[in-house]
XYZ file of C-alpha atoms in Angstrom:
624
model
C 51.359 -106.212 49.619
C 55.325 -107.085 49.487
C 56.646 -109.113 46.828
C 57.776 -111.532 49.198
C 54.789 -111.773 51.159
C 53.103 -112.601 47.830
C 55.116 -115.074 46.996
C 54.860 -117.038 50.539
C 50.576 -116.687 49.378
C 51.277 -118.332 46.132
C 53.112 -120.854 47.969
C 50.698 -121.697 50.167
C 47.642 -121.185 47.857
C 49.430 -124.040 45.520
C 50.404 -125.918 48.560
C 46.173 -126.243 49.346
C 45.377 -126.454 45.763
C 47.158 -130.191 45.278
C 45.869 -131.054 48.610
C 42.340 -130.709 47.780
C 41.092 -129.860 44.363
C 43.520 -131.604 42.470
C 41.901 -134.549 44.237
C 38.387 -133.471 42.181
C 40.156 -132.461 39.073
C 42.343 -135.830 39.054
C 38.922 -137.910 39.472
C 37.449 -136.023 36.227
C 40.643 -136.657 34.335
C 40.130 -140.282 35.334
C 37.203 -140.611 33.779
C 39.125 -139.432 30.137
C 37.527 -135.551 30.274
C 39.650 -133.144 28.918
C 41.526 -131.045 31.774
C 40.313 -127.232 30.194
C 36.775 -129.108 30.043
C 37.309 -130.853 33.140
C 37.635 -127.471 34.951
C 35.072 -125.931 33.449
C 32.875 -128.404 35.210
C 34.153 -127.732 38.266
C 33.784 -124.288 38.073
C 29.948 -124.377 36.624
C 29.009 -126.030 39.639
C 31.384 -124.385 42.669
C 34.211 -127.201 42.959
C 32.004 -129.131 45.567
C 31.798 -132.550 44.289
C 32.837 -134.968 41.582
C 29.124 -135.935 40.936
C 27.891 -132.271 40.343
C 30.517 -131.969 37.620
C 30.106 -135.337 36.498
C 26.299 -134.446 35.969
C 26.968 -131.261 34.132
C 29.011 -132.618 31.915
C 26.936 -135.724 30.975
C 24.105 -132.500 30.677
C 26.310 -130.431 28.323
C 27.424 -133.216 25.885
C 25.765 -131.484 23.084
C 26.632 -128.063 24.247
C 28.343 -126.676 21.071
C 30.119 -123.817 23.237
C 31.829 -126.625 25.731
C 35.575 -125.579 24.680
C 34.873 -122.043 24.560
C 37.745 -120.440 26.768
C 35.491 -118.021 28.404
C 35.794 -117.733 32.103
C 33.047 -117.202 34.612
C 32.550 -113.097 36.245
C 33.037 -113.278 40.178
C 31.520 -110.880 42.717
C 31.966 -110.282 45.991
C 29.094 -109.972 48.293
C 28.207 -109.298 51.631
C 24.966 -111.325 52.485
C 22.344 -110.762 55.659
C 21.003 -114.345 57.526
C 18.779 -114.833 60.438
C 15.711 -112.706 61.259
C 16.957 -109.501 58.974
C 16.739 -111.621 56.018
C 13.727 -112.940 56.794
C 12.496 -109.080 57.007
C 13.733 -108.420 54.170
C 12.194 -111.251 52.203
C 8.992 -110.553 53.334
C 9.560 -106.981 51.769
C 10.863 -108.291 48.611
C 8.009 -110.679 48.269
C 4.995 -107.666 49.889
C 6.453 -105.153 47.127
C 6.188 -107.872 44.626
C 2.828 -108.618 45.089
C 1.341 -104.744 45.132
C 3.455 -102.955 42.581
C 5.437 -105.254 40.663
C 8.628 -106.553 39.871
C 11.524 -103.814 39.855
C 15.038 -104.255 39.683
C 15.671 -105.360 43.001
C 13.721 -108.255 42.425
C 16.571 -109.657 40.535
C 19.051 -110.378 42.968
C 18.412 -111.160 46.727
C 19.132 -108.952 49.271
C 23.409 -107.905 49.923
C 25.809 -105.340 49.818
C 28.145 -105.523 47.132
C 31.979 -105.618 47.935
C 33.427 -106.464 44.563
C 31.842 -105.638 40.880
C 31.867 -108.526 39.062
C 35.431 -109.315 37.520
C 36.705 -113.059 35.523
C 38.925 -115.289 36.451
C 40.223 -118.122 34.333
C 38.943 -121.037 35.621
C 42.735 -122.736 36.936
C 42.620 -120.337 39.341
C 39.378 -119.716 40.881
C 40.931 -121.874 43.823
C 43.281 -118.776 44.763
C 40.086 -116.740 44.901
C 38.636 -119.334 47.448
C 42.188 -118.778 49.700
C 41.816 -115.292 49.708
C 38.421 -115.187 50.944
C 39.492 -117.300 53.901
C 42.342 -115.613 54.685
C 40.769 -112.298 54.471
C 37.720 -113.501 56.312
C 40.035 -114.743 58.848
C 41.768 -111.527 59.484
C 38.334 -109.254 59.634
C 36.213 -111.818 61.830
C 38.258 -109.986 65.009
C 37.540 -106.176 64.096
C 34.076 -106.791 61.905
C 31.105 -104.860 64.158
C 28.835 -107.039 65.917
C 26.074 -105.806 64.390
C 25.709 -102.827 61.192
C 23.591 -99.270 61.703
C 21.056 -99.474 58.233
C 19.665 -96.341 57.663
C 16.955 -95.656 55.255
C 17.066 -93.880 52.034
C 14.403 -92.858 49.584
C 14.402 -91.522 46.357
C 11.723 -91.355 43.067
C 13.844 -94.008 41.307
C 15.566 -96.036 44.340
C 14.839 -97.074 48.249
C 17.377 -98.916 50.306
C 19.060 -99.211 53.837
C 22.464 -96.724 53.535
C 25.782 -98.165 55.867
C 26.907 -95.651 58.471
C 30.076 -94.106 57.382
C 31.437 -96.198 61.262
C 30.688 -99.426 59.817
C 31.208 -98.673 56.039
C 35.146 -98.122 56.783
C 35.643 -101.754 58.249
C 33.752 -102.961 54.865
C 35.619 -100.450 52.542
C 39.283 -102.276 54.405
C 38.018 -105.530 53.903
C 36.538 -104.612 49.860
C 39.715 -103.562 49.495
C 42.369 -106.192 51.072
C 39.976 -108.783 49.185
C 40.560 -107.208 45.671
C 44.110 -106.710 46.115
C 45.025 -110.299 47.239
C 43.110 -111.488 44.635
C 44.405 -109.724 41.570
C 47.940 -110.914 43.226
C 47.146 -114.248 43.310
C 44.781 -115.200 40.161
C 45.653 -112.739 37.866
C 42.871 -110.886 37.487
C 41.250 -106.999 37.853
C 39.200 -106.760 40.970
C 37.789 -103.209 41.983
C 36.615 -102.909 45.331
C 33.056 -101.247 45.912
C 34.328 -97.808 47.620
C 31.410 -95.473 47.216
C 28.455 -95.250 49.587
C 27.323 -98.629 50.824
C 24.361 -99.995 50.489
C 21.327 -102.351 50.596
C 19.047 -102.094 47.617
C 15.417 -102.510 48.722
C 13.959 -101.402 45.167
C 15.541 -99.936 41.991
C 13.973 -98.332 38.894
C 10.362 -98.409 39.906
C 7.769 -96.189 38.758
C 7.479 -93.330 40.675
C 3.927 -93.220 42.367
C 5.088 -96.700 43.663
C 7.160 -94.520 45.928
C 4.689 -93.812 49.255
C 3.962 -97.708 48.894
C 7.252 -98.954 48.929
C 8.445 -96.660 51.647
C 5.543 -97.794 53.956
C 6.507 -100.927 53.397
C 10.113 -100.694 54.325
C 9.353 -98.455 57.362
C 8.073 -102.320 58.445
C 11.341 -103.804 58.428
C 13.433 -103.328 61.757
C 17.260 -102.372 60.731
C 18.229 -103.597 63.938
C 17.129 -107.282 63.451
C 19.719 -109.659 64.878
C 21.782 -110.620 61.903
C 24.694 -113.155 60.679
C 26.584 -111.421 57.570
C 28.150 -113.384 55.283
C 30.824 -112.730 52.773
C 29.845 -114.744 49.799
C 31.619 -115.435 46.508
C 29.229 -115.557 43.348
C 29.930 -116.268 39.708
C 27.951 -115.861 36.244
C 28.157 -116.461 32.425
C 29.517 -113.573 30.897
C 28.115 -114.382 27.820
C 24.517 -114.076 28.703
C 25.164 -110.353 31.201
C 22.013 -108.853 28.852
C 19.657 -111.296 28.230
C 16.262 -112.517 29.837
C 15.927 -115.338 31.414
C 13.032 -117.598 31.519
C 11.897 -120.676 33.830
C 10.234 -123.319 32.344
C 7.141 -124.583 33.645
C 6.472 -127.256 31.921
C 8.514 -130.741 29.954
C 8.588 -129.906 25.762
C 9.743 -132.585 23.651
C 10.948 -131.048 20.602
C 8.905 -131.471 17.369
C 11.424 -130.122 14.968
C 15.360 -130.036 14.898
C 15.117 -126.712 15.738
C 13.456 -126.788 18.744
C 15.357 -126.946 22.195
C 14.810 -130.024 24.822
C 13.765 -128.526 28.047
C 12.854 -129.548 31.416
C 10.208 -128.338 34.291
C 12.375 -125.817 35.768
C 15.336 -125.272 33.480
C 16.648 -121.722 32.901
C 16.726 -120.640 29.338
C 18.719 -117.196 27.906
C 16.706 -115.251 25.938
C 18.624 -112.372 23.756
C 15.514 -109.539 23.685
C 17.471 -108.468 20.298
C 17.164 -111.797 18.401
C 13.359 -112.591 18.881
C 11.655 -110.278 15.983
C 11.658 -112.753 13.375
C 10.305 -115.621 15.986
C 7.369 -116.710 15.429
C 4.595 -115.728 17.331
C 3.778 -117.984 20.839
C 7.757 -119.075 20.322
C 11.045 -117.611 21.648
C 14.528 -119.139 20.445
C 17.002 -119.200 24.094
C 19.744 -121.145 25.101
C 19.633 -124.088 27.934
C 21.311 -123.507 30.776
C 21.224 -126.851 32.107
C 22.123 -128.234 28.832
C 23.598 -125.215 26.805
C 21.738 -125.879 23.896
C 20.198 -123.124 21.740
C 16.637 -123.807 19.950
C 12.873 -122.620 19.577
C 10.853 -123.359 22.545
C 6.621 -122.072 23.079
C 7.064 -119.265 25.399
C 3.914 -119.864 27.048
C 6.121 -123.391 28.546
C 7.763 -120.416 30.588
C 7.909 -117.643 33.292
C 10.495 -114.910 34.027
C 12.876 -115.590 36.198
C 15.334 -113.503 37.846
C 19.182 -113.118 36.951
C 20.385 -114.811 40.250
C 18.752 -117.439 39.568
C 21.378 -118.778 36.945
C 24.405 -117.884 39.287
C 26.322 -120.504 41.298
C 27.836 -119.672 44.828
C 31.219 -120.918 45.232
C 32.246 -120.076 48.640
C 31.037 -118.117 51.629
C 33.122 -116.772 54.703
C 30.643 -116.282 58.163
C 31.993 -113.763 59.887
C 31.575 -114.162 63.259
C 33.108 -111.837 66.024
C 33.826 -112.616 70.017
C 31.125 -109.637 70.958
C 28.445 -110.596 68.793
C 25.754 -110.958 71.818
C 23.974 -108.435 73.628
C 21.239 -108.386 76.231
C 18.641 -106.604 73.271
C 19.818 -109.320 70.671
C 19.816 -112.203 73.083
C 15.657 -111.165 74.192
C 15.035 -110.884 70.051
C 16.441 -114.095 69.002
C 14.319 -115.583 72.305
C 11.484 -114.060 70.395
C 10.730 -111.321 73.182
C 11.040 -108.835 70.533
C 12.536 -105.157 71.729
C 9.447 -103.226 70.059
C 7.001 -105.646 68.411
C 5.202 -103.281 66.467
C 8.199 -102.680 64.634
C 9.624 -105.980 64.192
C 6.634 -107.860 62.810
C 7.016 -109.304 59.902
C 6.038 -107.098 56.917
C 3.216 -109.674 55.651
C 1.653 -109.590 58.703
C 1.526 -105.900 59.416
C 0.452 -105.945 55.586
C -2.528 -108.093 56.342
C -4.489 -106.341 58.598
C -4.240 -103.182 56.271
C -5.367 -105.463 53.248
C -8.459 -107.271 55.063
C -9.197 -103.522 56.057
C -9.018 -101.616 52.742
C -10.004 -104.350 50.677
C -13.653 -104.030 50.555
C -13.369 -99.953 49.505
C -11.250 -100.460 46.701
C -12.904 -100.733 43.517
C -10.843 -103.007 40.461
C -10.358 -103.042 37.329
C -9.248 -106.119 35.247
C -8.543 -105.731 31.985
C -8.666 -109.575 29.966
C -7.824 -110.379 26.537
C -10.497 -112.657 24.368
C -10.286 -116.718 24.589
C -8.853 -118.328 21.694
C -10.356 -117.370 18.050
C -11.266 -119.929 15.319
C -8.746 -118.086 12.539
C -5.925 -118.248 15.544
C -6.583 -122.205 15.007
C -7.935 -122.294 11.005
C -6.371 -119.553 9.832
C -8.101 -116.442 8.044
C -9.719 -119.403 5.638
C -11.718 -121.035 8.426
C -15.076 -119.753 6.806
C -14.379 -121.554 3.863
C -13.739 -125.071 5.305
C -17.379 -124.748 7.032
C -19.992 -123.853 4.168
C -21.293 -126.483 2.607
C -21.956 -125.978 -1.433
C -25.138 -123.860 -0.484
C -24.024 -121.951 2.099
C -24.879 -123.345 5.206
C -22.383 -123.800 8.323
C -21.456 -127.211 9.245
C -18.867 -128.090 12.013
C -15.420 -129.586 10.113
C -13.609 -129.994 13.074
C -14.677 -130.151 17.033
C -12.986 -126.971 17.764
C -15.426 -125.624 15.433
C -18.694 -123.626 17.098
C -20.732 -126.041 16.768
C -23.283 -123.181 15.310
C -22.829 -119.145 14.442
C -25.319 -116.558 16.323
C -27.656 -115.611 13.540
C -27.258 -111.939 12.088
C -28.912 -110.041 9.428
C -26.394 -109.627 6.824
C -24.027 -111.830 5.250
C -22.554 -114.799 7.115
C -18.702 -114.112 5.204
C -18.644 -110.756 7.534
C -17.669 -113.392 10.264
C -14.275 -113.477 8.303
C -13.769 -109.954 9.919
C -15.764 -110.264 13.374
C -14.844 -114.308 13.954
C -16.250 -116.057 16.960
C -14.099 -118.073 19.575
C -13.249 -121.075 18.969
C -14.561 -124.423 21.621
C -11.640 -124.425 23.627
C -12.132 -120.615 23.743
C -15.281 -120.984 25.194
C -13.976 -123.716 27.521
C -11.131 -121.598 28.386
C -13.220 -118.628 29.290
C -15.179 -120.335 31.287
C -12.579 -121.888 33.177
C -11.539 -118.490 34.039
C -14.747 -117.246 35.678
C -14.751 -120.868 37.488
C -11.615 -119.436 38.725
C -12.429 -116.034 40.014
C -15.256 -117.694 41.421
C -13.036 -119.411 43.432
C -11.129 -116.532 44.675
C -14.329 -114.564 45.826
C -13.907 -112.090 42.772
C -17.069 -110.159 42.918
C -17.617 -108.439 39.091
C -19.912 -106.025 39.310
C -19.883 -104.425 36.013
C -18.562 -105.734 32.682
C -17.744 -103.681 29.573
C -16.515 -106.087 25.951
C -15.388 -104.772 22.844
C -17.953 -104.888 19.985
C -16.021 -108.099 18.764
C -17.483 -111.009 18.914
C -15.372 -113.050 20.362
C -14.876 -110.809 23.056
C -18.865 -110.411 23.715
C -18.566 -114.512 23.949
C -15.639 -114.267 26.443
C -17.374 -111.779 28.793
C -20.776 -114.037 28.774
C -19.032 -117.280 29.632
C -16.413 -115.615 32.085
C -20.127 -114.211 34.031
C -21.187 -117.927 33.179
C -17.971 -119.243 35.157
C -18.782 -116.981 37.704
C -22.811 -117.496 38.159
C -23.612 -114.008 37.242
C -24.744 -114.434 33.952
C -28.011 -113.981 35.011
C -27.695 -110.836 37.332
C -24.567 -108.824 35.227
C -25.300 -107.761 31.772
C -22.623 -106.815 29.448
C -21.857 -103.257 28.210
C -20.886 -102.967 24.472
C -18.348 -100.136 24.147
C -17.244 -99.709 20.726
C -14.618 -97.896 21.749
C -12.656 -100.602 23.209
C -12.130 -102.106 19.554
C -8.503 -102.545 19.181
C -5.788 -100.357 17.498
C -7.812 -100.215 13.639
C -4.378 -100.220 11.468
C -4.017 -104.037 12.604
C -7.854 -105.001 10.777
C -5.994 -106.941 7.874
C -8.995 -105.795 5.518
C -7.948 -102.085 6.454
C -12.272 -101.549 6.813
C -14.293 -101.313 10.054
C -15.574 -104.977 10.552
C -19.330 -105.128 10.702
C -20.285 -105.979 13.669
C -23.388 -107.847 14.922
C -26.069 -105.326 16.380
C -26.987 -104.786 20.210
C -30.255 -106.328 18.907
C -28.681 -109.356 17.002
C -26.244 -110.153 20.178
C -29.647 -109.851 22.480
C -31.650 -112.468 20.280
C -28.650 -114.905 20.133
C -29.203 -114.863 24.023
C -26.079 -112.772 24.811
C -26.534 -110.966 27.790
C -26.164 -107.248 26.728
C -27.560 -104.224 28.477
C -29.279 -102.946 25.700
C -29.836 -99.689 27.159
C -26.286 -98.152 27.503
C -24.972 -96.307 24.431
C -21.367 -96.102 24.167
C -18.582 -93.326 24.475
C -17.366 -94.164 21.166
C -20.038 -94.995 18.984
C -19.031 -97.183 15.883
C -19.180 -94.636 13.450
C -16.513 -92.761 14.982
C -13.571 -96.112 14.162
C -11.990 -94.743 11.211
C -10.170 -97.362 9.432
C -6.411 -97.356 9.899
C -5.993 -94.875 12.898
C -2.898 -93.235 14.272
C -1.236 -94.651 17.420
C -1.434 -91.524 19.368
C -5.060 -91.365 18.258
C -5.865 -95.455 19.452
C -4.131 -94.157 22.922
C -6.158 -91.280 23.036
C -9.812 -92.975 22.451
C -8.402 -95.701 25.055
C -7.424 -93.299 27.595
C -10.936 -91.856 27.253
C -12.979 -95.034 27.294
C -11.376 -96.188 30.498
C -12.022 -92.736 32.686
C -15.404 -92.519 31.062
C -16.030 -95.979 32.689
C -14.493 -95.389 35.877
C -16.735 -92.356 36.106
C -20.012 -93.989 34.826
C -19.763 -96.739 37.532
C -19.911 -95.535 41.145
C -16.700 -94.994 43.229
C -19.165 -96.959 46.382
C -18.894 -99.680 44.248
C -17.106 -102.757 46.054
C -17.300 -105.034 43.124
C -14.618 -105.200 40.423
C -15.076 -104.049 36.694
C -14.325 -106.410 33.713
C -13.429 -104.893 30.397
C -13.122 -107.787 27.849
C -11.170 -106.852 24.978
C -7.650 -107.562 23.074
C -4.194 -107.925 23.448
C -4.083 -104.123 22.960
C -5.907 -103.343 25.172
C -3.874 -104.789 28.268
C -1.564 -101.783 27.889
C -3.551 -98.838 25.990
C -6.158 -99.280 29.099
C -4.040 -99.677 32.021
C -1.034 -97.497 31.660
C -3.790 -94.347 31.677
C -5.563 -95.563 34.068
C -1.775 -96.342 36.790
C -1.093 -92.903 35.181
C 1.986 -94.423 33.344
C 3.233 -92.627 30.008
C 2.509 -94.719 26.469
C 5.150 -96.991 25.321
C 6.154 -95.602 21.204
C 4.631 -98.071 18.688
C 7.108 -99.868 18.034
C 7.733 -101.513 21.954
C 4.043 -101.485 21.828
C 3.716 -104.088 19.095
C 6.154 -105.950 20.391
C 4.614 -106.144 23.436
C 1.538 -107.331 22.215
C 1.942 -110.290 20.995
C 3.155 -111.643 23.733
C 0.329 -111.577 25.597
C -1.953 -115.097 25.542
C -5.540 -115.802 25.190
C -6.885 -114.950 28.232
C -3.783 -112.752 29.427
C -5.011 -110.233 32.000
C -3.936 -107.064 33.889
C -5.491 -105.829 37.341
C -5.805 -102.390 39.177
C -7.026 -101.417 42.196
C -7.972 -98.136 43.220
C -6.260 -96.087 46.479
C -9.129 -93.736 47.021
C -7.235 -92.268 49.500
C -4.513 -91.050 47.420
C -7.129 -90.490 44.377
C -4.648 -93.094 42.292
C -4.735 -96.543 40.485
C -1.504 -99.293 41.147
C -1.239 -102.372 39.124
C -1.091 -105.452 40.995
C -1.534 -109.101 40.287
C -4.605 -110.168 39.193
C -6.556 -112.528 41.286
C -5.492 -115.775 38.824
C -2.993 -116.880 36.891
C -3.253 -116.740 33.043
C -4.266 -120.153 31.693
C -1.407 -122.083 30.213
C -2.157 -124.402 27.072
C 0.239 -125.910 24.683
C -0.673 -126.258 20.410
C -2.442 -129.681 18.991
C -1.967 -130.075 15.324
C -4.275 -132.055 13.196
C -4.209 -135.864 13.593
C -4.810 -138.198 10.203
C -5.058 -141.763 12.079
C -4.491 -143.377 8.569
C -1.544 -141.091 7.249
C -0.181 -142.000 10.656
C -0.889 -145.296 11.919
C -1.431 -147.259 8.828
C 0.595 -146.250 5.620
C 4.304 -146.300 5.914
């Protein structure tokens, strides 16, 4: 572009600047906000009104980063409306739902013009001019509608832009960038490479067949609106997590951040190993506070979700219309096997194939006494001659008899009463979705025998299912804080305390094989046995779902063989674990068909529950 020609933009970009935004800016300053704080505001929330800054600021009094000089990262994108997007999301929410989140799932669906670049926040205003103008210039020659063709790889599936189409794009990537680092001052780099539409990134690779069949649902040549939209993020927080609360939490401590049903909170993945377990520390982003929060308050959420749009450019062209488009957005659809939605094309395979796939879902126990009590909780319930008596109401309110001493519940210890409530809420639960359990296999712990016989009391089959002891499902042996083999209660001793165990099966592993203190490559291995011998010892007719009951372990050890996924190394493991809840639970289904196993979600949600503390009325109430 000519000097002089940039110039007369700079003119006029000022020129619009006092006309409108200073209007905005001026209002702030009225109210006694700094101007570099003032625009910050305005930025956060897209310039679009005085009472959407105004309410971030009053949110961000406290935020200790509110004069950082930081600027926002901008991107370009070029955004589908209409019936493609409604396609699309279909897809996106369909390849959710049967093999998980990927990286796709983190942004909705575009084409990307312009990598992400800053720009300080005076002059984000020239950004919004240059999108007009540009918009304006490519709304003549932009194609009424875009050829999408499909690509496939192991680690990526998308729609590719014919190389016809891609060269109006590439123009207008490029006069955007270079207007735009004229006028505001700052490095924009045009998207020149192949163009694209990311359907799913970075999945696992026998996902693939699904995926594809899934696209191959979605109709390329859906009428479609594209917009060229203007996006900006914190570039401090690029690399974190970031969470969605679910729930209000009043903080308890100084430490402990303020949050809202459904703030966003950054979590740094690096900074959590000395948290706490249940806890997470994150920054707000409504208030941009930083503190300790109970993770199990939250959900993940995905990275668009903290972005702002700032301004979008329709581009709409004279020769937009044609008879095919004209009968489609009538709803007299050009081939209506084709352009169905993807949920409902989904829905007849799923009512189909439902009933011959066999499940597996893996649960972790209900809530233990010593999670509550600590490893002391014996203590506080013997009287002086050894009896049990019930200190506090989340006490049992009595201990299943067994032969030997009563301290080896210390090592084996029983759930707790909301851990008994809680598990049989969840069997009330898959009741309710029609789960049909046909077999159930618990860990020799007892408090995961006690979770499997009052999920199957939840579910009104404790009566008709009996539960399958299978030592083997014990969890990794180097976490036992006593570094022994707990002794367990007997088949026998769980039968008389009215369990209901199958006292005829005889385990894989039996307990004399748990060696105290076992490798990690040796837990995986015993895991990854256990699981195929059950999948082989309970009949592939079978329309019913298997429950294995067992720990926070075994979520992953059991699965991953199972989905045919390789084993994390120790260390991720760990970390993994424990953040998984009472009650946390994984769920595969079998494709006979293609003689594999895919993770999907399990038929409820995890039960959500927040910590109680111990209340002394007097201490309290009474004494100052």
């Amino acid at each position: 572009m000519a000097l002089a020609e940039t110039q007369l933009y700079a003119k006029v970009a000022n020129k619009h600047r006092s006309k409108s935004t200073s209007a905005l800016l001026e209002s702030l300053l009225a109210k006694g906000f700094p101007a570099h704080i003032a625009q910050k505001a305005l930025v956060a929330t897209g310039q679009k009104t005085i009472d959407d800054a105004a309410k971030w600021l009053h949110s961000h009094c406290n935020d200790p980063s509110l004069d950082d000089p930081i600027p926002q990262e901008y991107a370009l994108y070029l955004c589908p409306t209409g019936p493609l997007l409604s396609r699309l999301q279909d897809f996106w929410k369909e390849s959710k739902r049967q093999c998980g989140k990927n990286r796709a799932h983190e942004v909705f669906p575009h084409v990307t013009l312009c990598d992400f670049f800053t720009c300080e926040d005076q002059k984000v205003e020239l950004l919004y001019d240059t999108l007009r103008r540009v918009g304006d210039r490519f709304s003549q020659c932009f194609p009424p509608s875009i050829s999408l063709t499909l690509h496939a790889s192991p680690s990526y599936l998308g729609f590719f832009i014919d190389d016809s189409h891609a060269s109006v794009l590439k123009d207008l990537a490029l006069a955007f960038a270079s207007e735009a680092s004229a006028l505001a001052d700052c490095h924009v780099k045009p998207c020149l490479k192949q163009f694209h539409l990311t359907l799913a990134h970075k999945f696992y690779p026998h996902h693939q067949k699904t995926l594809e069949q899934l696209a191959k649902c979605i109709n390329p040549a859906e009428p479609c609106q594209w917009v060229a939209a203007l996006y900006s993020r914190d570039m401090r927080f690029v690399n974190y997590q970031r969470l969605r609360a679910l729930f209000q939490y009043k903080p308890q401590n100084i430490d402990e951040l303020m949050i809202n049903a459904g703030d966003f909170i950054y979590v740094d993945p690096t900074h959590q190993c000395d948290v706490s377990e249940g806890w997470v520390i994150g920054t707000s982003h409504r208030t941009g506070c930083r503190g300790f929060l109970p993770e199990n308050y939250t959900e993940k959420a995905h990275e668009s979700d903290t972005w702002v749009k700032h301004r979008e450019y329709v581009l709409v062209t004279a020769s937009r219309s044609s008879p095919k488009t004209e009968r489609e957005l009538n709803g007299e659809a050009h081939n209506p096997s084709v352009s169905r939605s993807v949920t409902s094309v989904l829905s007849l395979q799923v009512s189909r194939d439902a009933a011959l796939r066999r499940g597996v879902l893996v649960m972790r126990h209900g809530e233990r006494v010593d999670q509550v009590f600590g490893k002391s909780w014996l203590q506080q319930c013997l009287t002086a001659d050894g009896k049990y008596y019930r200190a506090d109401l989340n006490f049992p309110s009595a201990l299943p008899k067994r032969r030997d001493s009563m301290k080896q519940f210390e090592n084996d210890p029983p759930l707790s009463c909301c851990g008994v409530f809680q598990s049989r809420l969840i069997g009330e639960a898959l009741l309710d979705q029609e789960v049909m359990v046909s077999y159930v296999y618990s860990s020799p712990a007892l408090r995961c025998v006690q979770t499997a016989q009052h999920v199957l009391q939840g579910l009104k089959l404790n009566q008709k299912v009996k539960i399958r002891v299978e030592p083997g499902l014990f969890e990794w042996t180097k976490w036992e804080a006593s570094k022994v083999i707990p002794n367990f209660m007997t088949v026998a001793e769980l039968a008389e305390a009215s369990y209901n165990i199958d006292t005829n099966y005889r385990g894989t592993f039996p307990l004399s094989s748990l060696v105290p203190s076992e490798s990690y490559e040796d837990y995986v291995s015993r895991s990854s046995a256990v699981i195929k011998q059950i999948i082989t010892a309970c009949p592939s007719k079978g329309k019913g779902v298997i429950l294995v009951v067992g720990h926070g372990s075994s979520l992953a050890s059991v699965t991953r063989p199972l989905t045919g996924l390789p084993s994390r190394d120790s260390s991720a493991f760990a970390q993994m674990v424990r953040k998984i809840p009472s009650l946390g639970m994984c769920f595969c289904e079998e494709l006979k068909e293609e003689n594999k196993w895919q993770m999907v979600n399990p038929p409820v949600k995890t039960l959500t529950h927040g910590a109680n503390a111990a209340f002394n009325w007097r201490n309290t109430i009474v004494e100052d």
